[in-house]
Backbone as a printed PyTorch tensor [residue, N CA C, xyz], in Angstrom:
tensor([[[ 20.7140,   7.0090,  -5.9590],
         [ 19.5510,   6.8030,  -5.0890],
         [ 18.2880,   7.0040,  -5.8860]],

        [[ 17.2770,   6.2090,  -5.5620],
         [ 16.0170,   6.1870,  -6.2730],
         [ 15.1950,   7.3700,  -5.8710]],

        [[ 14.7570,   8.2200,  -6.8260],
         [ 13.9560,   9.4000,  -6.5600],
         [ 12.5270,   8.9140,  -6.2190]],

        [[ 11.8100,   9.8480,  -5.5860],
         [ 10.4060,   9.5640,  -5.1910],
         [  9.5640,   9.2350,  -6.4160]],

        [[  9.7130,  10.0030,  -7.5000],
         [  8.9110,   9.6890,  -8.6830],
         [  9.2560,   8.3290,  -9.2650]],

        [[ 10.5170,   7.9430,  -9.3610],
         [ 10.8970,   6.6430,  -9.8760],
         [ 10.4280,   5.5410,  -8.9000]],

        [[ 10.5210,   5.7820,  -7.5910],
         [ 10.1040,   4.7670,  -6.6190],
         [  8.6180,   4.5230,  -6.7090]],

        [[  7.8290,   5.6270,  -6.7680],
         [  6.3630,   5.4450,  -6.8260],
         [  5.9790,   4.8050,  -8.1470]],

        [[  6.6570,   5.1560,  -9.2580],
         [  6.3610,   4.5440, -10.5310],
         [  6.6600,   2.9860, -10.4670]],

        [[  7.8190,   2.6560,  -9.8800],
         [  8.1180,   1.2270,  -9.6980],
         [  7.1160,   0.5500,  -8.8350]],

        [[  6.7530,   1.1370,  -7.7250],
         [  5.7560,   0.4980,  -6.8670],
         [  4.4410,   0.4030,  -7.5360]],

        [[  4.0500,   1.3610,  -8.3090],
         [  2.7940,   1.3180,  -9.0430],
         [  2.8010,   0.1160, -10.0880]],

        [[  3.8910,  -0.0320, -10.7260],
         [  4.0480,  -1.1900, -11.6810],
         [  3.9990,  -2.5420, -10.9410]],

        [[  4.6530,  -2.6330,  -9.7900],
         [  4.6250,  -3.8750,  -9.1050],
         [  3.2220,  -4.1600,  -8.5320]],

        [[  2.5070,  -3.1750,  -8.0390],
         [  1.1290,  -3.3550,  -7.5650],
         [  0.2510,  -3.6790,  -8.7230]],

        [[  0.4220,  -3.0780,  -9.8370],
         [ -0.4190,  -3.4230, -10.9880],
         [ -0.1930,  -4.8700, -11.4740]],

        [[  1.0170,  -5.2760, -11.4810],
         [  1.3620,  -6.6820, -11.9020],
         [  0.7440,  -7.6420, -10.8650]],

        [[  0.7610,  -7.2970,  -9.5920],
         [  0.1840,  -8.1850,  -8.5700],
         [ -1.3270,  -8.2820,  -8.7650]],

        [[ -1.9860,  -7.2180,  -9.0820],
         [ -3.4460,  -7.3480,  -9.2530],
         [ -3.8270,  -8.1270, -10.5330]],

        [[ -2.9850,  -7.9720, -11.5540],
         [ -3.1990,  -8.7610, -12.8080],
         [ -2.9990, -10.2520, -12.5240]],

        [[ -2.0100, -10.6200, -11.7300],
         [ -1.7320, -12.0080, -11.3650],
         [ -2.9220, -12.5020, -10.5060]],

        [[ -3.3480, -11.7040,  -9.6130],
         [ -4.4390, -12.1350,  -8.7310],
         [ -5.7450, -12.3750,  -9.6640]],

        [[ -6.0670, -11.4620, -10.5320],
         [ -7.2620, -11.6280, -11.3760],
         [ -7.1190, -12.7680, -12.2730]],

        [[ -5.9420, -13.0170, -12.8990],
         [ -5.7960, -14.1590, -13.8020],
         [ -5.8790, -15.4920, -13.0480]],

        [[ -5.3680, -15.5150, -11.8110],
         [ -5.4130, -16.7650, -11.0160],
         [ -6.8240, -17.0760, -10.6640]],

        [[ -7.6520, -16.0540, -10.2230],
         [ -8.9600, -16.3240,  -9.8610],
         [ -9.8040, -16.7240, -11.0940]],

        [[ -9.6530, -16.0490, -12.1850],
         [-10.4600, -16.3940, -13.3600],
         [-10.0670, -17.7720, -13.8520]],

        [[ -8.7670, -18.0950, -13.9260],
         [ -8.4090, -19.4100, -14.3900],
         [ -8.8670, -20.4880, -13.4280]],

        [[ -8.8180, -20.2170, -12.1140],
         [ -9.3030, -21.2260, -11.1330],
         [-10.7840, -21.4320, -11.3160]],

        [[-11.5010, -20.3950, -11.4680],
         [-13.0340, -20.5910, -11.7170],
         [-13.3160, -21.3330, -13.0100]],

        [[-12.6890, -20.9370, -14.0550],
         [-12.8890, -21.5790, -15.3640],
         [-12.5040, -23.0440, -15.3340]],

        [[-11.3170, -23.3680, -14.8290],
         [-10.8450, -24.7440, -14.7800],
         [-11.7100, -25.5570, -13.8080]],

        [[-12.1470, -24.9850, -12.7020],
         [-12.9750, -25.7430, -11.7760],
         [-14.3270, -26.0430, -12.3910]],

        [[-14.9060, -25.0510, -13.1480],
         [-16.1850, -25.2180, -13.7740],
         [-16.1460, -26.1520, -14.9660]],

        [[-15.1690, -25.9280, -15.8510],
         [-15.1110, -26.6980, -17.0810],
         [-14.5500, -28.1080, -16.9270]],

        [[-13.5350, -28.2580, -16.0870],
         [-12.8050, -29.5320, -16.0190],
         [-12.8010, -30.1730, -14.6420]],

        [[-13.4510, -29.4480, -13.6510],
         [-13.4830, -29.8500, -12.2600],
         [-12.0220, -30.0710, -11.7160]],

        [[-11.1590, -29.2080, -12.1840],
         [ -9.7360, -29.2050, -11.7250],
         [ -9.3140, -27.8480, -11.2630]],

        [[ -9.2580, -27.5930,  -9.9820],
         [ -8.8620, -26.2420,  -9.5980],
         [ -7.3260, -26.0280,  -9.7770]],

        [[ -6.9570, -24.8130,  -9.7680],
         [ -5.5510, -24.4050,  -9.8860],
         [ -4.9710, -24.6570,  -8.4670]],

        [[ -3.8760, -25.5170,  -8.4700],
         [ -3.2320, -25.8160,  -7.2240],
         [ -2.4530, -24.5420,  -6.7150]],

        [[ -2.6940, -24.2090,  -5.5000],
         [ -2.0530, -23.0220,  -4.9310],
         [ -2.6940, -21.6910,  -5.2680]],

        [[ -3.8990, -21.7170,  -5.8020],
         [ -4.5710, -20.5060,  -6.0860],
         [ -4.8010, -19.6420,  -4.8560]],

        [[ -5.1490, -20.2870,  -3.8040],
         [ -5.3850, -19.5250,  -2.5230],
         [ -4.2020, -18.7750,  -2.1010]],

        [[ -3.0140, -19.4610,  -2.1670],
         [ -1.7780, -18.7280,  -1.7500],
         [ -1.3520, -17.6640,  -2.7230]],

        [[ -1.5200, -17.9160,  -4.0380],
         [ -1.0900, -16.9100,  -5.0220],
         [ -1.9420, -15.6900,  -4.9050]],

        [[ -3.2170, -15.8380,  -4.6610],
         [ -4.1330, -14.6750,  -4.4990],
         [ -3.7760, -13.9810,  -3.2430]],

        [[ -3.4700, -14.6560,  -2.1650],
         [ -3.0390, -14.0290,  -0.9310],
         [ -1.7400, -13.2580,  -1.0350]],

        [[ -0.7990, -13.8440,  -1.6840],
         [  0.5060, -13.1950,  -1.9190],
         [  0.3340, -11.9240,  -2.8200]],

        [[ -0.4500, -12.0660,  -3.8430],
         [ -0.7150, -10.9340,  -4.7530],
         [ -1.4550,  -9.7740,  -4.0160]],

        [[ -2.3090, -10.1650,  -3.1850],
         [ -3.0730,  -9.1280,  -2.3500],
         [ -2.0580,  -8.3550,  -1.4700]],

        [[ -1.2080,  -9.0920,  -0.8100],
         [ -0.2340,  -8.5270,   0.0780],
         [  0.6310,  -7.4820,  -0.7130]],

        [[  1.0780,  -7.9350,  -1.8960],
         [  1.9890,  -7.0920,  -2.7150],
         [  1.2090,  -5.8970,  -3.2040]],

        [[ -0.0420,  -6.0790,  -3.6910],
         [ -0.8030,  -4.9970,  -4.1780],
         [ -1.0220,  -3.9430,  -3.1060]],

        [[ -1.3760,  -4.3510,  -1.9190],
         [ -1.6360,  -3.3890,  -0.8310],
         [ -0.4100,  -2.6250,  -0.4520]],

        [[  0.7110,  -3.3710,  -0.1150],
         [  1.8630,  -2.6870,   0.4010],
         [  2.6050,  -1.8520,  -0.6890]],

        [[  2.5530,  -2.2970,  -1.9330],
         [  3.2120,  -1.5050,  -2.9690],
         [  2.2150,  -0.4660,  -3.5930]],

        [[  0.9910,  -0.6670,  -3.4040],
         [  0.0600,   0.3090,  -4.0190],
         [ -0.2520,   1.5460,  -3.1550]],

        [[  0.1860,   1.5770,  -1.9340],
         [ -0.0460,   2.7630,  -1.1210],
         [  0.8840,   3.8970,  -1.4170]],

        [[  2.1490,   3.6250,  -1.7670],
         [  3.1030,   4.6840,  -1.9540],
         [  2.7120,   5.6780,  -3.1130]],

        [[  2.2360,   5.1810,  -4.1980],
         [  1.7970,   6.1910,  -5.2390],
         [  0.6430,   7.1070,  -4.8020]],

        [[ -0.2170,   6.5490,  -3.9680],
         [ -1.4120,   7.2720,  -3.4770],
         [ -0.9330,   8.4100,  -2.5120]],

        [[ -0.0280,   7.9890,  -1.6030],
         [  0.5240,   8.9460,  -0.5930],
         [  1.3540,  10.0120,  -1.3320]],

        [[  2.1330,   9.6340,  -2.2860],
         [  3.0410,  10.6080,  -2.9750],
         [  2.1820,  11.6960,  -3.7330]],

        [[  1.1260,  11.2500,  -4.3250],
         [  0.2580,  12.2000,  -5.1080],
         [ -0.7850,  12.8960,  -4.2830]],

        [[ -0.8010,  12.5740,  -2.9910],
         [ -1.8550,  13.1200,  -2.0900],
         [ -3.2170,  12.8510,  -2.7050]],

        [[ -3.4340,  11.6290,  -3.1320],
         [ -4.7130,  11.3310,  -3.7550],
         [ -5.5990,  10.4460,  -2.9000]],

        [[ -5.4360,  10.5690,  -1.5900],
         [ -6.3110,   9.8870,  -0.6760],
         [ -7.6890,  10.4920,  -0.8200]],

        [[ -8.6950,   9.8330,  -0.2930],
         [-10.0510,  10.3290,  -0.3580],
         [-10.1030,  11.5970,   0.5660]],

        [[-10.5450,  12.6880,   0.0590],
         [-10.5750,  13.9060,   0.7990],
         [-11.9320,  14.5860,   0.7020]],

        [[-12.4200,  15.0350,   1.8590],
         [-13.7150,  15.7210,   1.8760],
         [-13.3810,  17.1260,   2.4170]],

        [[-13.5830,  18.1030,   1.5530],
         [-13.2200,  19.4930,   1.8730],
         [-14.3800,  20.2410,   2.4690]],

        [[-14.5770,  20.0380,   3.7410],
         [-15.6220,  20.7730,   4.4250],
         [-15.2240,  22.1320,   4.9550]],

        [[-14.0060,  22.2100,   5.3570],
         [-13.5940,  23.4760,   5.9770],
         [-12.5850,  24.2830,   5.1480]],

        [[-12.2310,  23.7710,   4.0120],
         [-11.2720,  24.4060,   3.1860],
         [-11.6470,  25.7860,   2.7550]],

        [[-12.8880,  26.0270,   2.5650],
         [-13.3830,  27.3250,   2.0400],
         [-13.2800,  28.3880,   3.1790]],

        [[-13.2580,  27.9350,   4.4410],
         [-13.3210,  28.8680,   5.5610],
         [-11.8800,  29.2120,   6.1060]],

        [[-10.9560,  28.3080,   5.9180],
         [ -9.6490,  28.4970,   6.4820],
         [ -8.6940,  29.2030,   5.5310]],

        [[ -7.8290,  30.0240,   6.1060],
         [ -6.8030,  30.6910,   5.1970],
         [ -5.7740,  29.6160,   4.7700]],

        [[ -5.0970,  29.9660,   3.6390],
         [ -4.1440,  28.9950,   3.0400],
         [ -3.0890,  28.5180,   4.0370]],

        [[ -2.6390,  29.4010,   4.8820],
         [ -1.6390,  29.0200,   5.9110],
         [ -2.1580,  27.8820,   6.8350]],

        [[ -3.3910,  28.0030,   7.2420],
         [ -3.9960,  27.0330,   8.0900],
         [ -4.1870,  25.7150,   7.3680]],

        [[ -4.5370,  25.7680,   6.0970],
         [ -4.6890,  24.6000,   5.2580],
         [ -3.3790,  23.9040,   5.0880]],

        [[ -2.3180,  24.6790,   4.9020],
         [ -0.9080,  24.1280,   4.8140],
         [ -0.6030,  23.3740,   6.0820]],

        [[ -0.9960,  23.9470,   7.2560],
         [ -0.6870,  23.2800,   8.5150],
         [ -1.4800,  21.9950,   8.6400]],

        [[ -2.7590,  22.0030,   8.2110],
         [ -3.5350,  20.7670,   8.2030],
         [ -2.9590,  19.6840,   7.3480]],

        [[ -2.4350,  20.1400,   6.1970],
         [ -1.7770,  19.1470,   5.2940],
         [ -0.5160,  18.6170,   5.9770]],

        [[  0.1660,  19.4070,   6.6210],
         [  1.3820,  18.9080,   7.3140],
         [  1.0010,  17.9470,   8.4390]],

        [[ -0.0900,  18.2540,   9.1920],
         [ -0.5500,  17.3260,  10.1840],
         [ -1.0420,  15.9800,   9.5880]],

        [[ -1.6890,  16.0420,   8.4140],
         [ -2.0510,  14.8120,   7.7400],
         [ -0.8190,  14.0040,   7.2980]],

        [[  0.1430,  14.7000,   6.8090],
         [  1.4030,  13.9760,   6.3500],
         [  2.1210,  13.4530,   7.5910]],

        [[  2.1740,  14.1560,   8.6780],
         [  2.7730,  13.6240,   9.9090],
         [  1.9580,  12.3700,  10.3610]],

        [[  0.6750,  12.4240,  10.3340],
         [ -0.1470,  11.2810,  10.7790],
         [  0.0810,  10.0990,   9.8920]],

        [[  0.2630,  10.3260,   8.6090],
         [  0.5650,   9.2100,   7.6770],
         [  1.9080,   8.5460,   7.9630]],

        [[  2.8610,   9.3520,   8.2400],
         [  4.2040,   8.8440,   8.5900],
         [  4.1100,   8.0390,   9.9010]],

        [[  3.4570,   8.6020,  10.8740],
         [  3.3490,   7.9360,  12.1520],
         [  2.5630,   6.5890,  12.0280]],

        [[  1.5650,   6.5710,  11.1350],
         [  0.7960,   5.4030,  10.9390],
         [  1.7540,   4.2730,  10.3350]],

        [[  2.5120,   4.6660,   9.3470],
         [  3.4260,   3.6440,   8.7040],
         [  4.4600,   3.1490,   9.6460]],

        [[  4.9540,   4.0020,  10.4370],
         [  5.9710,   3.5680,  11.4310],
         [  5.3980,   2.6860,  12.4320]],

        [[  4.1970,   3.0480,  12.9210],
         [  3.4940,   2.1830,  13.8920],
         [  3.1110,   0.8220,  13.2460]],

        [[  2.7440,   0.8540,  11.9920],
         [  2.4150,  -0.4390,  11.3180],
         [  3.6760,  -1.3290,  11.2380]],

        [[  4.8420,  -0.7560,  10.8710],
         [  6.0450,  -1.4850,  10.8350],
         [  6.4290,  -2.0520,  12.2040]],

        [[  6.2570,  -1.2580,  13.2130],
         [  6.6230,  -1.6670,  14.5590],
         [  5.6380,  -2.8240,  14.9800]],

        [[  4.3660,  -2.7430,  14.5760],
         [  3.4130,  -3.7740,  14.9160],
         [  3.6570,  -5.0580,  14.1570]],

        [[  4.1760,  -4.9420,  12.9510],
         [  4.4760,  -6.1360,  12.1400],
         [  5.7150,  -6.8910,  12.5540]],

        [[  6.5970,  -6.2220,  13.2850],
         [  7.8810,  -6.8690,  13.5340],
         [  7.7770,  -8.1520,  14.4570]],

        [[  6.9050,  -8.1240,  15.4600],
         [  6.8170,  -9.3370,  16.2840],
         [  6.2540, -10.5560,  15.5500]],

        [[  5.1370, -10.4310,  14.8160],
         [  4.6470, -11.5330,  14.0540],
         [  5.6200, -12.0050,  12.9730]],

        [[  6.3640, -11.0860,  12.4120],
         [  7.3540, -11.5180,  11.3910],
         [  8.4480, -12.2220,  12.0100]],

        [[  8.9250, -11.7890,  13.1500],
         [  9.9860, -12.5580,  13.8890],
         [  9.5080, -13.9650,  14.2860]],

        [[  8.3100, -14.0400,  14.7190],
         [  7.7260, -15.3580,  15.0900],
         [  7.5880, -16.2610,  13.9160]],

        [[  7.1550, -15.7590,  12.7370],
         [  7.0300, -16.5470,  11.5200],
         [  8.4250, -17.1130,  11.1410]],

        [[  9.4550, -16.3490,  11.2770],
         [ 10.8380, -16.7550,  11.0000],
         [ 11.3210, -17.8050,  12.0260]],

        [[ 11.0970, -17.4920,  13.2360],
         [ 11.5570, -18.3790,  14.3560],
         [ 10.8850, -19.7510,  14.2930]],

        [[  9.6610, -19.7720,  14.0540],
         [  8.8860, -21.0530,  14.1350],
         [  8.7360, -21.7370,  12.7570]],

        [[  9.2260, -21.1020,  11.7120],
         [  9.2150, -21.7230,  10.4090],
         [  7.8020, -21.8630,   9.7840]],

        [[  6.9510, -20.8450,  10.0060],
         [  5.5480, -20.9230,   9.4560],
         [  5.6610, -20.9900,   7.9170]],

        [[  4.6390, -21.6840,   7.3570],
         [  4.5990, -21.8340,   5.9320],
         [  3.2220, -21.6040,   5.4120]],

        [[  3.0970, -21.2190,   4.1610],
         [  1.6890, -21.0060,   3.6480],
         [  0.9670, -22.3320,   3.4710]],

        [[ -0.3550, -22.2100,   3.3430],
         [ -1.1870, -23.3990,   3.3880],
         [ -0.9320, -24.3430,   2.2100]],

        [[ -1.0350, -23.9300,   1.0220],
         [ -1.0490, -24.8280,  -0.1360],
         [  0.3750, -25.0240,  -0.7490]],

        [[  1.1030, -23.9580,  -0.8660],
         [  2.4180, -24.0530,  -1.5400],
         [  3.5680, -24.2210,  -0.6000]],

        [[  3.4110, -24.1000,   0.6310],
         [  4.4350, -24.1930,   1.5790],
         [  5.5680, -23.1850,   1.5590]],

        [[  5.2170, -22.0050,   1.0910],
         [  6.2120, -20.8980,   1.0660],
         [  6.4310, -20.3670,   2.4820]],

        [[  7.7050, -20.2010,   2.8370],
         [  8.0280, -19.6540,   4.1750],
         [  7.3400, -18.2630,   4.3590]],

        [[  6.6260, -18.1270,   5.4810],
         [  5.8890, -16.9180,   5.7550],
         [  6.8350, -15.7190,   5.9070]],

        [[  8.0340, -15.9640,   6.4170],
         [  8.9690, -14.8460,   6.6230],
         [  9.2770, -14.1350,   5.3030]],

        [[  9.2410, -14.8500,   4.1600],
         [  9.4640, -14.2010,   2.8650],
         [  8.3330, -13.1680,   2.5900]],

        [[  7.1350, -13.4950,   2.9630],
         [  6.0560, -12.5940,   2.7420],
         [  6.1430, -11.3380,   3.6390]],

        [[  6.5900, -11.6600,   4.8660],
         [  6.7980, -10.5280,   5.7440],
         [  7.9350,  -9.5940,   5.2210]],

        [[  8.9710, -10.2290,   4.6280],
         [ 10.0550,  -9.4310,   4.0530],
         [  9.5500,  -8.5180,   2.9550]],

        [[  8.6760,  -9.0970,   2.0640],
         [  8.1290,  -8.3470,   0.9030],
         [  7.2630,  -7.1840,   1.5470]],

        [[  6.5130,  -7.4880,   2.5980],
         [  5.7360,  -6.4220,   3.2220],
         [  6.5490,  -5.3090,   3.7590]],

        [[  7.7860,  -5.6600,   4.3750],
         [  8.5990,  -4.6730,   4.9120],
         [  9.2290,  -3.8350,   3.8640]],

        [[  9.5910,  -4.4390,   2.6980],
         [ 10.1070,  -3.6800,   1.5210],
         [  9.1150,  -2.6320,   1.1070]],

        [[  7.8090,  -3.0560,   0.9250],
         [  6.8060,  -2.1270,   0.5700],
         [  6.5780,  -1.0290,   1.6180]],

        [[  6.5980,  -1.4570,   2.8920],
         [  6.4150,  -0.4890,   3.9460],
         [  7.5700,   0.5170,   4.0310]],

        [[  8.7580,   0.0250,   3.7520],
         [  9.9310,   1.0150,   3.7170],
         [  9.7510,   2.0150,   2.6230]],

        [[  9.2640,   1.6320,   1.4620],
         [  8.9940,   2.5800,   0.3870],
         [  7.9020,   3.5870,   0.8010]],

        [[  6.8570,   3.0860,   1.5350],
         [  5.7920,   3.9370,   2.0330],
         [  6.2720,   4.9600,   2.9930]],

        [[  7.1390,   4.4680,   3.8520],
         [  7.7400,   5.4280,   4.8610],
         [  8.5730,   6.4470,   4.1550]],

        [[  9.3440,   6.0810,   3.1790],
         [ 10.1800,   6.9890,   2.4310],
         [  9.3400,   8.0520,   1.7910]],

        [[  8.2700,   7.6570,   1.1350],
         [  7.3470,   8.5810,   0.4290],
         [  6.6710,   9.5010,   1.4040]],

        [[  6.2550,   8.9150,   2.5640],
         [  5.5360,   9.7290,   3.5550],
         [  6.5260,  10.7350,   4.1410]],

        [[  7.7300,  10.3600,   4.3570],
         [  8.7770,  11.2720,   4.8160],
         [  9.0410,  12.4030,   3.9060]],

        [[  9.0920,  12.0630,   2.6110],
         [  9.3130,  13.0460,   1.5460],
         [  8.1290,  14.0420,   1.5050]],

        [[  6.9640,  13.5130,   1.6800],
         [  5.7920,  14.3680,   1.6490],
         [  5.7890,  15.2540,   2.8510]],

        [[  6.2070,  14.7280,   4.0230],
         [  6.2120,  15.5720,   5.2020],
         [  7.1540,  16.7270,   5.1210]],

        [[  8.3380,  16.4380,   4.5460],
         [  9.3100,  17.5600,   4.4500],
         [  9.0900,  18.4150,   3.2650]],

        [[  8.0440,  18.1040,   2.4730],
         [  7.6120,  19.0510,   1.3700],
         [  8.2970,  18.7690,   0.0730]],

        [[  8.8160,  17.6180,  -0.1340],
         [  9.4440,  17.3120,  -1.4490],
         [  8.5440,  16.5790,  -2.3800]],

        [[  7.2290,  16.5380,  -2.0710],
         [  6.3250,  15.8610,  -2.9490],
         [  5.8670,  16.8920,  -3.9660]],

        [[  6.0730,  16.6730,  -5.2370],
         [  5.7540,  17.6300,  -6.2550],
         [  4.3330,  17.4770,  -6.8320]],

        [[  3.8810,  16.3030,  -6.7800],
         [  2.5560,  15.9670,  -7.3930],
         [  1.4910,  16.2750,  -6.3720]],

        [[  0.6370,  17.1860,  -6.7170],
         [ -0.4780,  17.5710,  -5.8970],
         [ -1.7550,  17.1010,  -6.5960]],

        [[ -2.5570,  16.3330,  -5.9430],
         [ -3.7980,  15.8300,  -6.6070],
         [ -4.8560,  16.9650,  -6.4850]],

        [[ -5.6950,  17.0240,  -7.4570],
         [ -6.8390,  17.8990,  -7.3510],
         [ -7.9150,  17.4050,  -6.4000]],

        [[ -8.3700,  18.2560,  -5.5700],
         [ -9.4200,  17.8350,  -4.6540],
         [-10.7480,  18.5160,  -5.0460]],

        [[-11.7780,  17.8510,  -4.8460],
         [-13.0780,  18.3330,  -5.2290],
         [-13.7460,  18.8840,  -3.9940]],

        [[-14.1410,  20.1360,  -4.0570],
         [-14.8210,  20.7780,  -2.9290],
         [-16.2210,  20.2340,  -2.8520]],

        [[-16.7070,  20.2100,  -1.6200],
         [-18.0550,  19.6630,  -1.4080],
         [-19.0900,  20.5330,  -2.1240]],

        [[-18.7820,  21.7600,  -2.3140],
         [-19.7610,  22.6180,  -3.0360],
         [-19.7860,  22.3540,  -4.5480]],

        [[-18.7280,  21.7150,  -5.0660],
         [-18.7470,  21.3620,  -6.5180],
         [-19.4580,  20.0950,  -6.8060]],

        [[-19.6900,  19.2880,  -5.8620],
         [-20.3500,  18.0660,  -6.1260],
         [-21.8370,  18.1700,  -6.0320]],

        [[-22.5130,  17.3350,  -6.8990],
         [-23.9480,  17.3650,  -6.8860],
         [-24.4460,  16.1710,  -6.0410]],

        [[-25.1050,  16.4690,  -4.9840],
         [-25.5790,  15.4110,  -4.1210],
         [-26.9880,  15.1020,  -4.4110]]])
């Protein structure tokens, strides 16, 4: 079975590759359009697919490391036990969000499969994109569940509001 660290590393690499593909597609499309008046065929779809992959596969490493944007306004006032409870609430909320997102995605994904929806330029079946999104979402749910039950070993450093210079 794939450990959380290996899964998040794999997801990080996939998301990184997707953003590189997206950037190279946009740059090549702009250069070819400007220099030769010949756009890259399918650039719109490739950028859209890459964005989908980057988002769904890029969330798991952030959740696993607890490196979401955090503003520590009450951390100095609360005892460590209360802070632990707030972290558990946040982890539970993350898991609930991902489950709700998956539940919300199911209907449109089923419709895309049933009606044979295709992408605009390349004609890629939309259900394949939904399948990729569900794979990424499953990894996110796994990582959120691991974080909820306390098996997340990577703790990100948070910056207290008193340490920042405004």
